[in-house]
Coordinates of C-alpha atoms in Angstrom, one line a residue:
M1 CA -1.4 155.5 6.6
T2 CA 2.1 156.5 8.0
Q3 CA 4.0 158.8 6.2
K4 CA 7.4 159.0 4.9
T5 CA 9.9 161.8 5.8
S6 CA 12.9 162.6 4.0
A7 CA 14.8 163.5 7.1
S8 CA 18.8 163.7 6.4
H9 CA 20.5 161.2 8.8
A10 CA 24.1 162.8 7.6
P11 CA 26.7 162.1 10.5
A12 CA 27.3 165.4 12.6
T13 CA 30.5 167.4 11.3
L14 CA 32.7 170.3 12.4
S15 CA 34.2 172.7 9.6
V16 CA 38.1 173.3 10.5
K17 CA 39.5 175.7 7.6
G18 CA 36.7 175.4 5.4
R19 CA 37.1 171.5 5.5
D20 CA 34.0 169.5 6.9
I21 CA 35.5 166.5 9.7
R22 CA 33.0 164.4 10.9
V23 CA 32.9 164.2 15.0
R24 CA 33.7 160.9 14.8
T25 CA 37.1 161.5 13.4
V26 CA 37.6 163.9 16.0
G27 CA 36.4 161.8 18.7
I28 CA 38.7 158.6 17.6
V29 CA 41.9 161.2 17.1
A30 CA 41.6 162.3 20.5
L31 CA 41.4 158.7 22.1
A32 CA 44.2 157.6 20.1
A33 CA 46.2 160.5 21.5
V34 CA 45.4 159.8 24.9
A35 CA 46.0 155.7 24.4
I36 CA 49.7 156.7 22.9
W37 CA 49.9 159.1 26.1
F38 CA 49.4 156.7 28.5
I39 CA 51.3 153.7 26.5
A40 CA 54.6 156.1 27.0
A41 CA 53.8 156.8 30.8
N42 CA 54.0 153.7 31.7
T43 CA 57.6 152.4 31.1
V44 CA 58.5 150.3 34.1
S45 CA 59.2 146.3 33.5
V46 CA 56.2 143.8 34.7
A47 CA 56.5 140.4 35.0
I48 CA 53.0 138.5 33.5
R49 CA 52.0 135.1 33.7
L50 CA 51.2 133.5 30.5
W51 CA 49.1 130.5 31.9
I52 CA 52.3 128.4 33.0
P53 CA 55.6 130.7 32.1
V54 CA 56.2 133.9 33.7
V55 CA 57.2 136.6 31.1
V56 CA 59.1 140.1 31.9
L57 CA 58.3 142.6 29.4
P58 CA 58.1 146.8 29.7
L59 CA 55.2 147.9 30.5
W60 CA 54.4 149.6 27.1
A61 CA 54.8 146.9 25.1
V62 CA 52.1 145.1 26.9
L63 CA 49.6 147.8 26.7
T64 CA 50.6 148.4 22.9
V65 CA 49.8 144.8 22.4
T66 CA 46.5 145.3 24.1
L67 CA 45.8 148.3 22.1
L68 CA 46.5 146.0 18.4
A69 CA 44.2 143.3 19.8
G70 CA 41.4 145.7 20.7
L71 CA 41.9 147.2 17.4
V72 CA 41.4 144.2 15.6
L73 CA 38.5 142.6 17.4
G74 CA 36.9 146.2 17.5
A75 CA 37.2 146.2 13.4
L76 CA 36.1 142.5 13.1
V77 CA 32.6 143.2 15.1
S78 CA 32.0 146.3 13.6
R79 CA 32.8 144.7 9.9
R80 CA 30.2 142.0 11.0
R81 CA 27.8 144.1 12.1
A82 CA 27.7 146.2 9.2
R83 CA 27.0 143.1 6.9
R84 CA 23.8 142.6 8.5

């Protein structure tokens, strides 16, 4: 027979000024800050081949679109996994 344990699996938290903040939230904020800094630092124009046409855009615009596409795809995948 196996015994059921009542271990609490609460998410890891940090206490900042009396408020509990999840470690996951701190990580997401840090990654977002690095991504925004990286996008802001890359301002030159680049030529991008979209199968047939070649488009010249600022690199920050390309990086922003790529970041947004990644966020949308990540949200869709996590939502699908949560349903299982």
